[in-house]
Amino acid sequence: MSAHADNHAHDDDHGHHHKETFVTKYIFSQDHKMIAKQYLITGTIMGVIGVIMSMMFRMQIAWPEEPNVLFEALLGKWAPGGVMDADIYLALVTIHGTIMVFFVLTAGLSGTFSNLLIPLQIGARDMASGFLNMVSYWLFFLSSIIMVISLFVEAGPASAGWTIYPPLSALPMAQGGSGMGMTLWLVSMAIFIASSLLGSLNYVVTVINLRTKGMSMTRLPLTIWAFFVTAIIGIISFPVLLSAALLLIMDRSFGTSFFLSDIFIQGEVLHYQGGSPVLFEHLFWFLGHPEVYIVILPAMGLVSEIMASNSRKPIFGYRAMIASILAIAFLSTIVWGHHMFISGMNPFLGSVFTFTTLLIAIPSAVKAFNWITTLWKGNLQMNPAMLFSIGFVSTFITGGLTGIILGDSALDINVHDTYFVVAHFHLVMGISALYGMFAGIYHWYPKMFGRMLNKNLGYIHFWITAVCAYGVFFPMHFIGMAGLPRRYYTNSNFPLFDDLANVNVIITIFALIGGVVQIVYLYNFFSSIFFGKKAVQNPWKSTTLEWTAPVEHMHGNWPGEIPHVHRWAYDYSKPGHDVDFIPQNIPLKDGEEELQH
């Protein structure tokens, strides 16, 4: 009830709101809708950088030692005569991984859609703290800038892989990128973690305290459940990565030995004694594995919402979907050891991690079956958002199946650190999360910008992206099983792998086409902001509260009173009604029963 009273207090000051200037509206905004757009556009720019990097190192793997005009133009001294230097190859792989995992997927999904949808779907005027929300975005922006600046350091950016294992990351003299580039990486990540924590705390408090009258937890859309649980995982696991980063800074700059021991450089023994790089692996993966669920859960929530809306039928197994989100959240914190099967861990511990890892397949499968059953016999509206949602389910299943192999300590040993691993996690968290993000953008774009995206460009974007994504990552499974190690800048020194060279060329061609076609999406996204068809209030005929708010953005979301909720979020095609959707704010008719699946 306190939330209800608080919302009314907001109502009173709503009429005489301060006049907004350009700076308070577009730059230092405390309005969750504007902050969501800031996150999305910053994440998009970072995504362009990340994709360009991946296209560059794919060209290097396909055509090693061949001069390339692009390399000379973009890499300068790192590509003398157009031939890529081995060190910069590692740096590109490292920064590509970091940008895509943290700055694109975490920010593009949690940052954008938690901000946009939590207040609108629970019936709140704004986030619990608009100021904290603004600080969270600007810390994210600052960390993005520092990460980009690190690309221009003279000795080169961080080059220890996105997992930054010591000693490459802990010894400033280990390689070029271990110096200033690595320091900037760590500073950037520390600021990013602060941003993520502030955002997560805000999301949790908002969902718990600011739901409108009648919005019980079992009436929440699955998007909100996913954002809520994602924020909780973030609060639990991000501080562990911060501690790892701080201890690494200590080792690098203050002479401690948390992660270093018995290091010899050119025959000279260094003074580090007693540390263990495996300790760093434990700290890193204790965040690293929950992180992949921090990335995938919001995408799952968006897909659940979009599928129900575009199938014109209720989501199948609503309560089972909530239970599986909670189960995934719990299990995600006890599986991190499956990244470390060959680090010399006790085989018994390996079998424990194998068991917990295979357990997490159960809630994931529950979700997959529920999505397929939601589509079953639905009146499917095949718009771009729906296509990306179906694509998400496809890549999530195909990528997830290889996870069963990698999660088994006996089977993982053969393919650990090969392209099989790259193929697995790119499909299951990279491509799947990107599809979830694209689906969300196509679906909620009218809510963000008041205009529609071009549908035909959306179809071009989806089909070419979908074909190219499988074209890149499907063959990778096979070159991985053939033993090709990841992160090698050329394989020409190994006659063993000569037969795989053609496969790498095919993968690269698909990657280049898939990268270039994102220009279609970028054109669609930015031109539609100004020239897109004006959106109606509820273009997809959805039931959730955000479509009851007016198209023009206003401070406080709804003019007058906040809508009250009378039913759950998925009343599509309900018998006894003339229309095939009933918004949550419509009271039940006499004798009508509320559905709860």
Coordinates of C-alpha atoms in Angstrom, one line a residue:
M1 CA 0.0 0.0 0.0
S2 CA 2.9 2.3 0.7
A3 CA 3.9 2.1 -2.9
H4 CA 0.4 3.2 -3.9
A5 CA 0.5 6.2 -1.6
D6 CA 4.0 7.1 -2.8
N7 CA 2.8 7.1 -6.4
H8 CA 0.0 9.5 -5.5
A9 CA 2.5 11.8 -3.9
H10 CA 4.2 11.7 -7.3
D11 CA 0.9 12.6 -8.9
D12 CA 0.6 15.8 -6.9
D13 CA 4.0 17.3 -8.0
H14 CA 3.4 16.0 -11.5
G15 CA 1.5 19.0 -12.7
H16 CA 4.1 21.7 -12.0
H17 CA 7.2 20.0 -13.1
H18 CA 10.4 22.1 -13.7
K19 CA 10.9 23.4 -17.2
E20 CA 13.4 21.0 -18.9
T21 CA 16.5 22.3 -20.7
F22 CA 18.3 20.4 -23.4
V23 CA 20.9 19.3 -20.9
T24 CA 18.4 18.0 -18.3
K25 CA 16.3 16.3 -21.0
Y26 CA 18.8 14.6 -23.2
I27 CA 22.1 14.5 -21.4
F28 CA 21.8 14.4 -17.6
S29 CA 18.3 13.0 -17.7
Q30 CA 16.7 11.3 -14.7
D31 CA 13.8 10.0 -16.8
H32 CA 14.1 6.2 -17.2
K33 CA 12.9 6.3 -20.8
M34 CA 15.7 8.7 -21.9
I35 CA 18.3 6.7 -19.9
A36 CA 17.1 3.5 -21.7
K37 CA 17.7 5.2 -25.0
Q38 CA 21.2 6.5 -23.9
Y39 CA 22.1 2.9 -22.9
L40 CA 20.9 1.6 -26.2
I41 CA 22.7 4.1 -28.4
T42 CA 26.0 3.8 -26.4
G43 CA 25.7 0.0 -26.5
T44 CA 25.1 0.2 -30.3
I45 CA 28.2 2.3 -30.9
M46 CA 30.3 -0.1 -28.8
G47 CA 28.7 -3.0 -30.8
V48 CA 29.9 -1.5 -34.0
I49 CA 33.4 -1.3 -32.7
G50 CA 33.2 -4.9 -31.4
V51 CA 31.9 -6.3 -34.7
I52 CA 34.6 -4.4 -36.8
M53 CA 37.2 -6.0 -34.6
S54 CA 35.8 -9.5 -35.1
M55 CA 35.7 -8.9 -38.9
M56 CA 39.4 -7.9 -38.8
F57 CA 40.6 -10.9 -36.9
R58 CA 38.4 -13.3 -39.0
M59 CA 40.2 -11.9 -42.1
Q60 CA 43.5 -12.6 -40.4
I61 CA 42.6 -16.2 -39.7
A62 CA 41.3 -16.8 -43.2
W63 CA 44.2 -15.1 -45.1
P64 CA 47.2 -15.0 -42.8
E65 CA 50.4 -13.3 -43.9
E66 CA 48.6 -11.7 -46.8
P67 CA 48.9 -7.9 -47.0
N68 CA 45.5 -6.2 -46.4
V69 CA 44.9 -2.5 -47.1
L70 CA 42.2 -2.4 -44.3
F71 CA 44.7 -3.6 -41.7
E72 CA 47.2 -0.9 -42.8
A73 CA 44.5 1.8 -42.6
L74 CA 43.0 0.8 -39.3
L75 CA 45.9 -0.7 -37.4
G76 CA 48.8 1.5 -38.5
K77 CA 52.1 0.5 -36.9
W78 CA 50.5 -2.8 -35.8
A79 CA 50.2 -4.0 -39.4
P80 CA 53.5 -3.1 -41.2
G81 CA 52.9 -3.5 -44.9
G82 CA 49.3 -4.5 -44.2
V83 CA 50.3 -7.8 -42.4
M84 CA 48.7 -8.0 -38.9
D85 CA 51.1 -8.2 -36.0
A86 CA 50.6 -11.2 -33.7
D87 CA 50.3 -9.0 -30.6
I88 CA 47.5 -6.9 -32.0
Y89 CA 45.6 -10.0 -33.0
L90 CA 45.4 -11.0 -29.3
A91 CA 44.4 -7.5 -28.4
L92 CA 41.6 -7.5 -30.9
V93 CA 40.3 -10.8 -29.6
T94 CA 40.5 -9.5 -26.0
I95 CA 38.8 -6.2 -26.5
H96 CA 36.2 -7.7 -28.8
G97 CA 35.2 -10.2 -26.1
T98 CA 35.2 -7.6 -23.4
I99 CA 33.1 -5.1 -25.4
M100 CA 30.5 -7.6 -26.6
V101 CA 30.0 -9.4 -23.3
F102 CA 29.9 -6.3 -21.0
F103 CA 29.3 -3.2 -23.0
V104 CA 26.9 -4.5 -25.6
L105 CA 25.0 -7.4 -24.2
T106 CA 24.9 -6.5 -20.5
A107 CA 24.2 -2.8 -21.2
G108 CA 22.1 -3.3 -24.3
L109 CA 19.8 -5.8 -22.6
S110 CA 19.7 -5.0 -18.8
G111 CA 20.6 -1.3 -19.2
T112 CA 18.1 -0.6 -22.0
F113 CA 15.2 -2.8 -21.3
S114 CA 15.2 -2.9 -17.5
N115 CA 15.2 0.9 -17.6
L116 CA 12.5 1.2 -20.3
L117 CA 10.1 -1.5 -19.1
I118 CA 10.3 -1.9 -15.3
P119 CA 8.5 1.4 -14.5
L120 CA 6.1 1.2 -17.5
Q121 CA 5.1 -2.5 -17.0
I122 CA 4.7 -2.4 -13.2
G123 CA 2.8 0.9 -13.3
A124 CA 5.3 3.3 -11.7
R125 CA 6.0 6.9 -12.4
D126 CA 9.8 6.3 -12.7
M127 CA 12.6 4.3 -11.1
A128 CA 12.9 4.3 -7.3
S129 CA 15.9 6.7 -7.7
G130 CA 16.2 8.7 -10.9
F131 CA 19.4 10.2 -9.7
L132 CA 21.1 6.8 -9.1
N133 CA 19.8 5.7 -12.5
M134 CA 21.5 8.7 -14.1
V135 CA 24.8 8.1 -12.2
S136 CA 24.6 4.4 -13.3
Y137 CA 24.4 5.4 -17.0
W138 CA 27.2 8.0 -16.8
L139 CA 29.5 5.5 -15.0
F140 CA 28.8 3.1 -17.8
F141 CA 29.5 5.8 -20.4
L142 CA 32.8 6.7 -18.6
S143 CA 33.9 3.0 -18.5
S144 CA 33.1 2.7 -22.3
I145 CA 35.2 5.8 -23.0
I146 CA 38.2 4.4 -21.0
M147 CA 37.9 1.0 -22.8
V148 CA 38.0 2.8 -26.2
I149 CA 40.9 5.0 -25.1
S150 CA 42.9 1.9 -24.1
L151 CA 42.9 1.0 -27.9
F152 CA 45.2 4.0 -28.5
V153 CA 47.9 3.2 -25.9
E154 CA 51.4 3.1 -27.4
A155 CA 52.3 -0.4 -26.2
G156 CA 48.9 -1.7 -27.2
P157 CA 45.6 -2.5 -25.5
A158 CA 45.1 -5.4 -23.0
S159 CA 46.0 -8.7 -24.8
A160 CA 45.4 -11.4 -22.2
G161 CA 42.0 -12.6 -23.6
W162 CA 38.7 -11.2 -22.2
T163 CA 39.2 -13.5 -19.2
I164 CA 42.6 -11.7 -18.4
Y165 CA 44.2 -14.7 -16.7
P166 CA 47.5 -14.0 -14.9
P167 CA 50.5 -14.0 -15.4
L168 CA 49.8 -12.3 -18.8
S169 CA 47.6 -9.8 -17.0
A170 CA 49.5 -9.6 -13.7
L171 CA 53.0 -8.9 -15.0
P172 CA 53.3 -5.5 -16.7
M173 CA 56.4 -6.7 -18.6
A174 CA 54.8 -9.9 -19.9
Q175 CA 53.8 -8.5 -23.3
G176 CA 53.1 -5.1 -24.9
G177 CA 49.5 -5.0 -23.9
S178 CA 50.2 -6.0 -20.3
G179 CA 51.3 -2.5 -19.4
M180 CA 49.1 0.7 -19.6
G181 CA 46.5 -1.1 -21.8
M182 CA 45.8 -3.7 -19.1
T183 CA 45.7 -1.0 -16.4
L184 CA 43.1 0.9 -18.3
W185 CA 41.1 -2.3 -18.9
L186 CA 41.0 -2.9 -15.1
V187 CA 40.0 0.7 -14.3
S188 CA 37.3 0.6 -17.0
M189 CA 35.9 -2.7 -15.6
A190 CA 35.9 -1.4 -12.0
I191 CA 33.8 1.6 -13.1
F192 CA 31.6 -0.7 -15.2
I193 CA 30.9 -2.9 -12.1
A194 CA 30.0 0.2 -10.0
S195 CA 27.5 1.2 -12.7
S196 CA 26.1 -2.3 -12.9
L197 CA 25.6 -2.5 -9.2
L198 CA 23.9 0.9 -8.9
G199 CA 21.6 -0.1 -11.7
S200 CA 20.8 -3.5 -10.3
L201 CA 20.0 -2.1 -6.8
N202 CA 17.7 0.4 -8.4
Y203 CA 15.9 -2.3 -10.4
V204 CA 15.3 -4.6 -7.4
V205 CA 14.0 -1.8 -5.2
T206 CA 11.7 -0.5 -7.9
V207 CA 10.1 -3.9 -8.6
I208 CA 9.6 -4.6 -4.9
N209 CA 8.3 -1.2 -3.8
L210 CA 6.7 0.6 -6.7
R211 CA 4.2 -1.8 -8.2
T212 CA 0.8 -0.2 -8.9
K213 CA -2.4 -1.3 -7.1
G214 CA -3.4 -4.8 -8.0
M215 CA 0.0 -5.7 -9.5
S216 CA 0.9 -8.8 -7.4
M217 CA 4.1 -10.7 -8.2
T218 CA 2.1 -13.3 -10.1
R219 CA 0.6 -10.7 -12.4
L220 CA 4.0 -9.4 -13.5
P221 CA 5.0 -9.9 -17.1
L222 CA 7.8 -12.4 -17.5
T223 CA 10.1 -9.5 -18.7
I224 CA 9.9 -8.0 -15.2
W225 CA 10.6 -11.3 -13.5
A226 CA 13.7 -11.8 -15.7
F227 CA 15.0 -8.2 -15.1
F228 CA 14.4 -8.6 -11.3
V229 CA 16.2 -11.9 -11.0
T230 CA 19.0 -10.7 -13.4
A231 CA 19.6 -7.7 -11.1
I232 CA 19.8 -10.0 -8.0
I233 CA 22.4 -12.2 -9.8
G234 CA 24.4 -9.1 -10.7
I235 CA 24.4 -7.9 -7.0
I236 CA 25.6 -11.3 -5.8
S237 CA 28.3 -11.9 -8.4
F238 CA 29.8 -8.6 -9.7
P239 CA 31.5 -7.7 -6.4
V240 CA 33.6 -10.9 -6.8
L241 CA 34.9 -9.7 -10.1
L242 CA 35.6 -6.3 -8.5
S243 CA 37.7 -8.0 -5.8
A244 CA 39.6 -10.0 -8.5
A245 CA 40.3 -6.8 -10.4
L246 CA 41.5 -5.0 -7.2
L247 CA 43.8 -7.9 -6.3
L248 CA 45.2 -7.9 -9.8
I249 CA 45.8 -4.1 -9.6
M250 CA 47.7 -4.9 -6.2
D251 CA 49.8 -7.6 -7.9
R252 CA 50.6 -5.3 -10.8
S253 CA 51.4 -2.1 -9.1
F254 CA 52.0 -2.8 -5.4
G255 CA 54.2 -5.9 -5.4
T256 CA 51.8 -8.3 -3.8
S257 CA 51.6 -12.0 -4.9
F258 CA 48.0 -13.0 -4.9
F259 CA 48.1 -14.6 -8.4
L260 CA 51.9 -15.0 -9.0
S261 CA 54.4 -17.6 -7.9
D262 CA 57.8 -18.9 -9.2
I263 CA 57.9 -16.8 -12.3
F264 CA 61.1 -16.9 -14.5
I265 CA 61.7 -14.3 -17.2
Q266 CA 64.8 -14.9 -19.4
G267 CA 66.3 -17.1 -16.7
E268 CA 65.8 -14.6 -13.9
V269 CA 63.6 -15.5 -11.1
L270 CA 61.1 -12.8 -10.0
H271 CA 60.4 -12.1 -6.3
Y272 CA 56.8 -13.2 -6.4
Q273 CA 56.1 -16.2 -4.1
G274 CA 53.1 -18.1 -2.9
G275 CA 50.3 -16.8 -5.2
S276 CA 48.1 -18.9 -7.5
P277 CA 46.7 -18.0 -10.9
V278 CA 44.0 -20.6 -10.3
L279 CA 42.6 -18.4 -7.5
F280 CA 42.1 -15.7 -10.1
E281 CA 40.2 -18.2 -12.3
H282 CA 37.9 -19.1 -9.4
L283 CA 37.2 -15.4 -8.7
F284 CA 36.8 -14.5 -12.4
W285 CA 34.4 -17.4 -13.3
F286 CA 32.4 -17.0 -10.1
L287 CA 31.2 -13.8 -11.8
G288 CA 31.9 -15.1 -15.4
H289 CA 29.3 -17.8 -15.3
P290 CA 26.5 -15.9 -13.7
E291 CA 27.4 -13.1 -16.2
V292 CA 26.2 -15.3 -19.1
Y293 CA 22.9 -15.7 -17.4
I294 CA 22.8 -11.9 -16.6
V295 CA 23.1 -11.6 -20.4
I296 CA 20.6 -14.3 -21.4
L297 CA 17.8 -13.9 -18.8
P298 CA 16.7 -10.5 -20.0
A299 CA 16.6 -11.8 -23.5
M300 CA 14.5 -14.8 -22.3
G301 CA 12.1 -12.4 -20.7
L302 CA 11.8 -10.2 -23.8
V303 CA 11.3 -13.3 -26.0
S304 CA 8.5 -14.7 -23.7
E305 CA 6.6 -11.4 -23.9
I306 CA 7.0 -11.0 -27.7
M307 CA 6.0 -14.6 -28.4
A308 CA 2.8 -14.4 -26.3
S309 CA 1.9 -11.1 -28.0
N310 CA 2.6 -12.3 -31.5
S311 CA 1.1 -15.8 -31.1
R312 CA -2.1 -14.2 -29.8
K313 CA -2.3 -16.7 -27.0
P314 CA -1.2 -16.8 -23.3
I315 CA 2.4 -17.8 -22.6
F316 CA 2.4 -21.5 -21.8
G317 CA 3.4 -22.4 -18.3
Y318 CA 3.7 -18.9 -16.7
R319 CA 4.5 -20.2 -13.2
A320 CA 6.9 -22.8 -14.6
M321 CA 8.6 -20.0 -16.5
I322 CA 9.1 -18.1 -13.2
A323 CA 10.3 -21.2 -11.4
S324 CA 12.8 -21.9 -14.2
I325 CA 14.1 -18.3 -14.0
L326 CA 14.6 -18.7 -10.2
A327 CA 16.2 -22.1 -10.7
I328 CA 18.6 -20.8 -13.4
A329 CA 19.6 -17.9 -11.0
F330 CA 20.4 -20.3 -8.2
L331 CA 22.2 -22.9 -10.2
S332 CA 24.2 -20.2 -12.1
T333 CA 26.2 -19.5 -9.0
I334 CA 27.4 -23.1 -8.4
V335 CA 28.6 -24.1 -11.9
W336 CA 31.6 -21.9 -12.4
G337 CA 34.1 -24.8 -12.1
H338 CA 33.2 -26.2 -15.5
H339 CA 35.4 -23.5 -17.1
M340 CA 38.4 -25.0 -15.2
F341 CA 38.3 -28.7 -15.8
I342 CA 41.9 -28.7 -17.1
S343 CA 43.3 -26.4 -14.4
G344 CA 44.4 -29.4 -12.3
M345 CA 41.3 -29.4 -10.1
N346 CA 40.4 -32.5 -8.1
P347 CA 38.5 -35.0 -10.3
F348 CA 35.9 -35.4 -7.6
L349 CA 35.3 -31.6 -7.6
G350 CA 35.1 -31.9 -11.4
S351 CA 32.3 -34.4 -11.1
V352 CA 30.4 -32.1 -8.7
F353 CA 30.6 -29.3 -11.2
T354 CA 29.5 -31.6 -14.0
F355 CA 26.5 -32.6 -12.0
T356 CA 25.4 -29.0 -11.3
T357 CA 26.1 -27.9 -14.9
L358 CA 23.9 -30.7 -16.3
L359 CA 21.2 -29.8 -13.8
I360 CA 21.0 -26.3 -15.3
A361 CA 19.9 -27.9 -18.5
I362 CA 16.5 -28.7 -16.9
P363 CA 15.2 -25.2 -16.3
S364 CA 16.6 -24.2 -19.7
A365 CA 14.7 -27.0 -21.4
V366 CA 11.5 -26.1 -19.5
K367 CA 11.8 -22.7 -21.0
A368 CA 12.5 -24.0 -24.5
F369 CA 9.5 -26.4 -24.5
N370 CA 7.3 -23.7 -23.1
W371 CA 8.2 -21.3 -25.9
I372 CA 7.6 -24.0 -28.5
T373 CA 4.2 -24.8 -26.9
T374 CA 3.3 -21.1 -26.9
L375 CA 3.8 -21.0 -30.6
W376 CA 1.9 -24.3 -31.1
K377 CA -1.4 -23.6 -32.9
G378 CA -1.1 -19.9 -32.3
N379 CA -2.2 -17.2 -34.7
L380 CA 1.4 -16.2 -35.5
Q381 CA 2.2 -12.7 -36.5
M382 CA 5.5 -13.0 -38.3
N383 CA 6.9 -9.5 -37.8
P384 CA 10.7 -9.0 -37.4
A385 CA 10.4 -9.1 -33.5
M386 CA 8.7 -12.5 -33.7
L387 CA 11.3 -13.8 -36.2
F388 CA 14.1 -12.8 -34.0
S389 CA 12.3 -14.4 -31.0
I390 CA 12.0 -17.7 -32.9
G391 CA 15.6 -17.4 -34.0
F392 CA 16.5 -16.9 -30.4
V393 CA 14.9 -20.3 -29.4
S394 CA 16.7 -22.0 -32.3
T395 CA 20.2 -20.7 -31.4
F396 CA 19.5 -21.3 -27.7
I397 CA 18.7 -24.9 -28.3
T398 CA 21.5 -25.6 -30.8
G399 CA 24.1 -23.7 -28.7
G400 CA 22.8 -25.3 -25.5
L401 CA 23.2 -28.9 -26.8
T402 CA 27.0 -28.5 -27.2
G403 CA 27.0 -27.2 -23.6
I404 CA 26.1 -30.7 -22.4
I405 CA 29.4 -31.9 -23.9
L406 CA 31.4 -29.0 -22.5
G407 CA 29.8 -29.4 -19.1
D408 CA 31.0 -33.0 -18.8
S409 CA 34.5 -33.1 -17.3
A410 CA 35.6 -36.2 -19.2
L411 CA 34.3 -34.9 -22.6
D412 CA 35.4 -31.3 -22.2
I413 CA 39.1 -32.2 -22.0
N414 CA 39.2 -33.1 -25.7
V415 CA 37.7 -29.8 -26.9
H416 CA 38.8 -27.3 -24.2
D417 CA 40.2 -24.1 -25.7
T418 CA 39.4 -25.2 -29.2
Y419 CA 37.0 -23.5 -31.7
F420 CA 34.3 -25.9 -30.4
V421 CA 34.1 -23.7 -27.2
V422 CA 34.0 -20.6 -29.3
A423 CA 31.1 -22.0 -31.4
H424 CA 29.2 -23.1 -28.3
F425 CA 29.2 -19.9 -26.3
H426 CA 28.8 -17.6 -29.3
L427 CA 25.6 -19.4 -30.3
V428 CA 24.1 -19.8 -26.8
M429 CA 24.9 -16.4 -25.3
G430 CA 26.3 -14.3 -28.1
I431 CA 23.9 -14.8 -31.0
S432 CA 21.0 -15.8 -28.7
A433 CA 21.3 -12.6 -26.6
L434 CA 21.7 -10.4 -29.7
Y435 CA 18.6 -11.9 -31.2
G436 CA 16.7 -11.2 -27.9
M437 CA 18.0 -7.7 -28.0
F438 CA 17.0 -7.2 -31.7
A439 CA 13.6 -8.7 -31.0
G440 CA 13.1 -6.3 -28.1
I441 CA 14.2 -3.3 -30.2
Y442 CA 11.8 -4.1 -33.0
H443 CA 9.0 -4.7 -30.6
W444 CA 9.5 -1.7 -28.2
Y445 CA 10.9 0.8 -30.7
P446 CA 7.5 2.5 -31.0
K447 CA 7.4 2.9 -27.2
M448 CA 11.0 4.4 -27.2
F449 CA 10.8 6.7 -30.2
G450 CA 7.0 7.0 -31.0
R451 CA 7.7 5.7 -34.6
M452 CA 7.7 2.3 -36.3
L453 CA 10.8 0.6 -37.8
N454 CA 10.6 -0.4 -41.5
K455 CA 9.3 -3.9 -41.5
N456 CA 10.8 -4.9 -44.9
L457 CA 14.3 -3.8 -43.8
G458 CA 13.7 -5.8 -40.6
Y459 CA 13.0 -9.0 -42.7
I460 CA 16.3 -8.4 -44.7
H461 CA 18.1 -7.9 -41.4
F462 CA 16.8 -11.0 -39.8
W463 CA 17.2 -13.5 -42.7
I464 CA 20.7 -12.5 -43.7
T465 CA 21.8 -12.3 -40.1
A466 CA 20.3 -15.7 -39.3
V467 CA 21.9 -17.5 -42.2
C468 CA 25.3 -15.9 -41.6
A469 CA 25.2 -16.6 -37.8
Y470 CA 24.8 -20.3 -38.5
G471 CA 27.3 -20.1 -41.4
V472 CA 29.9 -18.8 -39.0
F473 CA 29.3 -20.9 -35.9
F474 CA 28.1 -24.2 -37.3
P475 CA 31.4 -25.1 -39.1
M476 CA 33.3 -23.9 -36.0
H477 CA 32.1 -27.0 -34.1
F478 CA 33.8 -29.2 -36.6
I479 CA 37.2 -27.4 -36.8
G480 CA 37.1 -27.5 -33.0
M481 CA 36.6 -31.2 -32.9
A482 CA 39.5 -31.5 -35.4
G483 CA 41.6 -29.9 -32.6
L484 CA 42.1 -26.3 -33.9
P485 CA 43.0 -24.1 -30.9
R486 CA 41.4 -20.7 -30.4
R487 CA 43.3 -17.4 -30.2
Y488 CA 46.1 -18.5 -32.6
Y489 CA 46.7 -15.7 -35.0
T490 CA 47.7 -18.1 -37.8
N491 CA 47.7 -21.9 -38.1
S492 CA 50.0 -22.0 -41.1
N493 CA 52.9 -23.5 -39.0
F494 CA 50.9 -26.6 -38.3
P495 CA 50.6 -28.9 -41.3
L496 CA 48.0 -30.8 -39.2
F497 CA 45.5 -28.0 -39.8
D498 CA 46.1 -27.3 -43.5
D499 CA 42.9 -29.1 -44.4
L500 CA 40.9 -26.7 -42.2
A501 CA 42.1 -23.6 -44.0
N502 CA 39.2 -23.6 -46.5
V503 CA 36.7 -24.0 -43.7
N504 CA 38.1 -20.9 -42.0
V505 CA 37.7 -19.0 -45.3
I506 CA 34.0 -20.0 -45.5
I507 CA 33.5 -18.9 -41.9
T508 CA 35.2 -15.6 -42.6
I509 CA 33.0 -14.9 -45.7
F510 CA 29.8 -15.5 -43.7
A511 CA 31.2 -13.3 -40.9
L512 CA 31.9 -10.4 -43.3
I513 CA 28.5 -10.6 -44.9
G514 CA 26.8 -10.9 -41.5
G515 CA 28.8 -7.9 -40.2
V516 CA 28.0 -5.7 -43.2
V517 CA 24.3 -6.4 -43.2
Q518 CA 24.1 -4.8 -39.8
I519 CA 24.4 -1.5 -41.7
V520 CA 20.8 -2.2 -42.9
Y521 CA 19.7 -2.4 -39.2
L522 CA 21.7 0.7 -38.3
Y523 CA 20.1 2.7 -41.2
N524 CA 16.7 1.5 -40.2
F525 CA 17.2 2.3 -36.5
F526 CA 18.6 5.8 -36.9
S527 CA 16.5 7.0 -39.9
S528 CA 13.3 5.8 -38.3
I529 CA 13.9 8.0 -35.3
F530 CA 13.2 11.0 -37.6
F531 CA 11.3 9.6 -40.6
G532 CA 9.6 6.4 -39.4
K533 CA 5.9 6.0 -39.6
K534 CA 4.2 7.5 -36.5
A535 CA 3.2 4.8 -34.0
V536 CA -0.2 4.3 -32.6
Q537 CA -0.6 3.8 -28.9
N538 CA -0.7 0.0 -28.9
P539 CA 0.7 -1.2 -32.3
W540 CA 1.0 -4.9 -31.4
K541 CA -2.3 -5.1 -29.5
S542 CA -0.6 -6.2 -26.4
T543 CA -2.0 -6.5 -22.9
T544 CA 0.8 -5.1 -20.7
L545 CA 0.6 -1.6 -19.0
E546 CA 3.3 0.2 -21.1
W547 CA 0.9 0.2 -24.0
T548 CA -1.7 2.1 -21.9
A549 CA 0.7 5.1 -21.6
P550 CA 0.5 7.8 -24.3
V551 CA 2.8 7.7 -27.3
E552 CA 4.4 11.1 -26.5
H553 CA 6.9 10.7 -23.7
M554 CA 6.0 12.6 -20.6
H555 CA 7.6 12.9 -17.2
G556 CA 5.7 10.4 -15.0
N557 CA 4.5 8.1 -17.8
W558 CA 0.7 8.5 -17.4
P559 CA -1.3 11.7 -17.3
G560 CA -3.6 11.7 -14.3
E561 CA -3.9 8.5 -12.3
I562 CA -1.7 5.4 -12.7
P563 CA -3.7 2.5 -14.1
H564 CA -4.7 -0.2 -11.6
V565 CA -4.3 -3.9 -12.5
H566 CA -7.1 -6.4 -12.5
R567 CA -5.7 -9.4 -14.3
W568 CA -2.5 -11.2 -15.3
A569 CA -0.3 -10.1 -18.2
Y570 CA -1.3 -12.7 -20.8
D571 CA -5.1 -12.5 -21.5
Y572 CA -4.9 -13.2 -25.2
S573 CA -7.7 -14.8 -27.2
K574 CA -9.8 -15.3 -24.0
P575 CA -13.1 -17.1 -24.6
G576 CA -16.2 -14.9 -24.0
H577 CA -14.5 -11.7 -25.3
D578 CA -14.9 -9.9 -28.6
V579 CA -11.3 -8.9 -29.0
D580 CA -8.3 -11.2 -28.8
F581 CA -6.5 -9.2 -26.1
I582 CA -7.6 -7.7 -22.8
P583 CA -5.2 -5.1 -21.2
Q584 CA -4.2 -5.6 -17.6
N585 CA -6.1 -2.5 -16.5
I586 CA -9.5 -3.7 -17.7
P587 CA -11.6 -4.9 -14.8
L588 CA -12.9 -8.5 -14.8
K589 CA -16.5 -8.9 -16.2
D590 CA -19.2 -10.4 -13.9
G591 CA -18.5 -14.1 -13.6
E592 CA -15.2 -13.9 -15.5
E593 CA -12.4 -16.0 -14.0
E594 CA -8.8 -14.7 -13.9
L595 CA -6.5 -17.1 -15.7
Q596 CA -3.3 -18.2 -13.9
H597 CA -1.3 -20.8 -15.8

